[in-house]
XYZ file of C-alpha atoms in Angstrom:
124
model
C 27.508 -68.456 -14.392
C 28.304 -67.021 -17.761
C 31.877 -66.467 -18.852
C 31.382 -62.682 -18.697
C 30.515 -62.958 -15.015
C 33.578 -65.092 -14.339
C 35.887 -62.543 -15.937
C 34.674 -59.630 -13.847
C 35.723 -58.454 -10.407
C 33.448 -57.057 -7.691
C 33.127 -53.624 -9.246
C 32.221 -54.880 -12.715
C 35.464 -53.987 -14.506
C 36.597 -56.866 -16.686
C 40.156 -58.168 -16.546
C 40.683 -57.290 -20.201
C 39.530 -53.699 -19.599
C 41.772 -53.454 -16.547
C 44.814 -54.686 -18.471
C 44.114 -52.385 -21.418
C 43.863 -49.346 -19.162
C 46.954 -50.361 -17.197
C 49.051 -50.984 -20.296
C 47.815 -47.759 -21.858
C 48.813 -45.807 -18.766
C 52.209 -47.490 -18.696
C 52.714 -46.748 -22.391
C 51.770 -43.114 -21.773
C 54.640 -42.731 -19.354
C 57.605 -41.852 -21.536
C 60.985 -43.515 -21.246
C 62.653 -40.239 -20.280
C 60.167 -39.766 -17.445
C 60.747 -43.321 -16.238
C 64.519 -42.830 -16.252
C 64.180 -39.510 -14.414
C 61.979 -41.113 -11.774
C 64.436 -43.989 -11.404
C 67.336 -41.567 -10.906
C 65.316 -39.572 -8.394
C 64.351 -42.720 -6.486
C 67.996 -43.818 -6.322
C 68.709 -40.835 -4.049
C 65.945 -41.809 -1.625
C 66.942 -44.189 1.101
C 64.253 -46.719 1.885
C 63.843 -48.232 5.306
C 63.213 -51.922 5.701
C 59.521 -52.688 5.747
C 57.928 -56.027 6.447
C 54.330 -57.079 6.138
C 52.745 -60.169 7.622
C 49.187 -60.716 6.482
C 47.154 -63.047 8.661
C 43.943 -63.876 6.810
C 41.573 -65.851 9.003
C 38.566 -66.851 6.917
C 36.612 -69.004 9.327
C 39.157 -68.310 12.064
C 38.684 -66.648 15.443
C 36.361 -63.689 15.688
C 37.715 -60.156 15.936
C 36.105 -60.041 19.394
C 38.405 -62.903 20.448
C 41.589 -61.392 18.991
C 42.407 -57.787 18.080
C 39.098 -55.947 18.629
C 37.451 -57.158 21.848
C 35.158 -54.102 22.290
C 35.737 -53.685 26.059
C 33.106 -50.939 26.383
C 30.371 -52.798 24.495
C 27.425 -54.425 26.294
C 28.065 -57.949 27.599
C 25.860 -59.559 24.927
C 28.104 -58.095 22.198
C 31.551 -58.706 23.712
C 33.332 -62.006 23.206
C 33.946 -64.670 25.851
C 37.441 -63.413 26.724
C 38.405 -60.346 28.736
C 40.242 -57.471 27.121
C 43.703 -56.353 28.173
C 45.431 -53.045 27.447
C 48.185 -52.961 24.846
C 51.378 -50.917 24.847
C 49.410 -48.239 22.943
C 47.113 -46.266 25.279
C 43.420 -46.783 24.597
C 43.838 -49.944 22.514
C 42.853 -53.341 23.888
C 43.407 -56.899 22.668
C 41.888 -60.136 23.882
C 43.427 -61.680 26.979
C 44.593 -64.629 24.861
C 47.155 -62.365 23.153
C 49.318 -60.941 25.973
C 52.641 -61.002 24.070
C 51.154 -59.214 21.067
C 49.513 -56.669 23.379
C 52.897 -55.872 24.958
C 54.533 -55.243 21.586
C 51.669 -53.451 19.818
C 53.727 -50.257 19.546
C 55.873 -52.106 16.976
C 53.145 -53.197 14.512
C 49.781 -52.223 13.090
C 46.437 -53.991 12.918
C 43.878 -53.126 10.258
C 40.499 -53.498 11.923
C 38.283 -52.663 8.978
C 37.491 -53.328 5.366
C 35.320 -50.895 3.429
C 33.491 -51.954 0.291
C 30.290 -51.331 -1.616
C 29.265 -54.962 -1.908
C 26.410 -56.315 0.173
C 28.242 -59.554 0.822
C 31.339 -60.406 2.833
C 32.895 -62.720 0.263
C 33.014 -60.105 -2.479
C 34.131 -57.411 -0.041
C 37.245 -59.297 1.039
C 39.267 -58.325 -2.014
């Protein structure tokens, strides 16, 4: 690989270009605007938010965990049965009964959209 290929992300924008645009945008935001936004944000109460990212490259299939496809034909479904979660219409694999019971308290992202014709590049 050439060095220009190593310095580019999936969409073809180089790191240097990205940093120049980002710094230019940050420089375009005046100090008075930043202070006004900071003062405005101080009046907004934020709730506690937590995020747990479970990235399973090479891990269990989505059919065996959070997306068992209960209505799909048998040759497409995974080996495990699906069980309903605490959210109507959503099913998890039978190997995740505790998570299924508490699904009303968290979110699962079941998709990634990208323009790359390859899973590795589309992951980020």
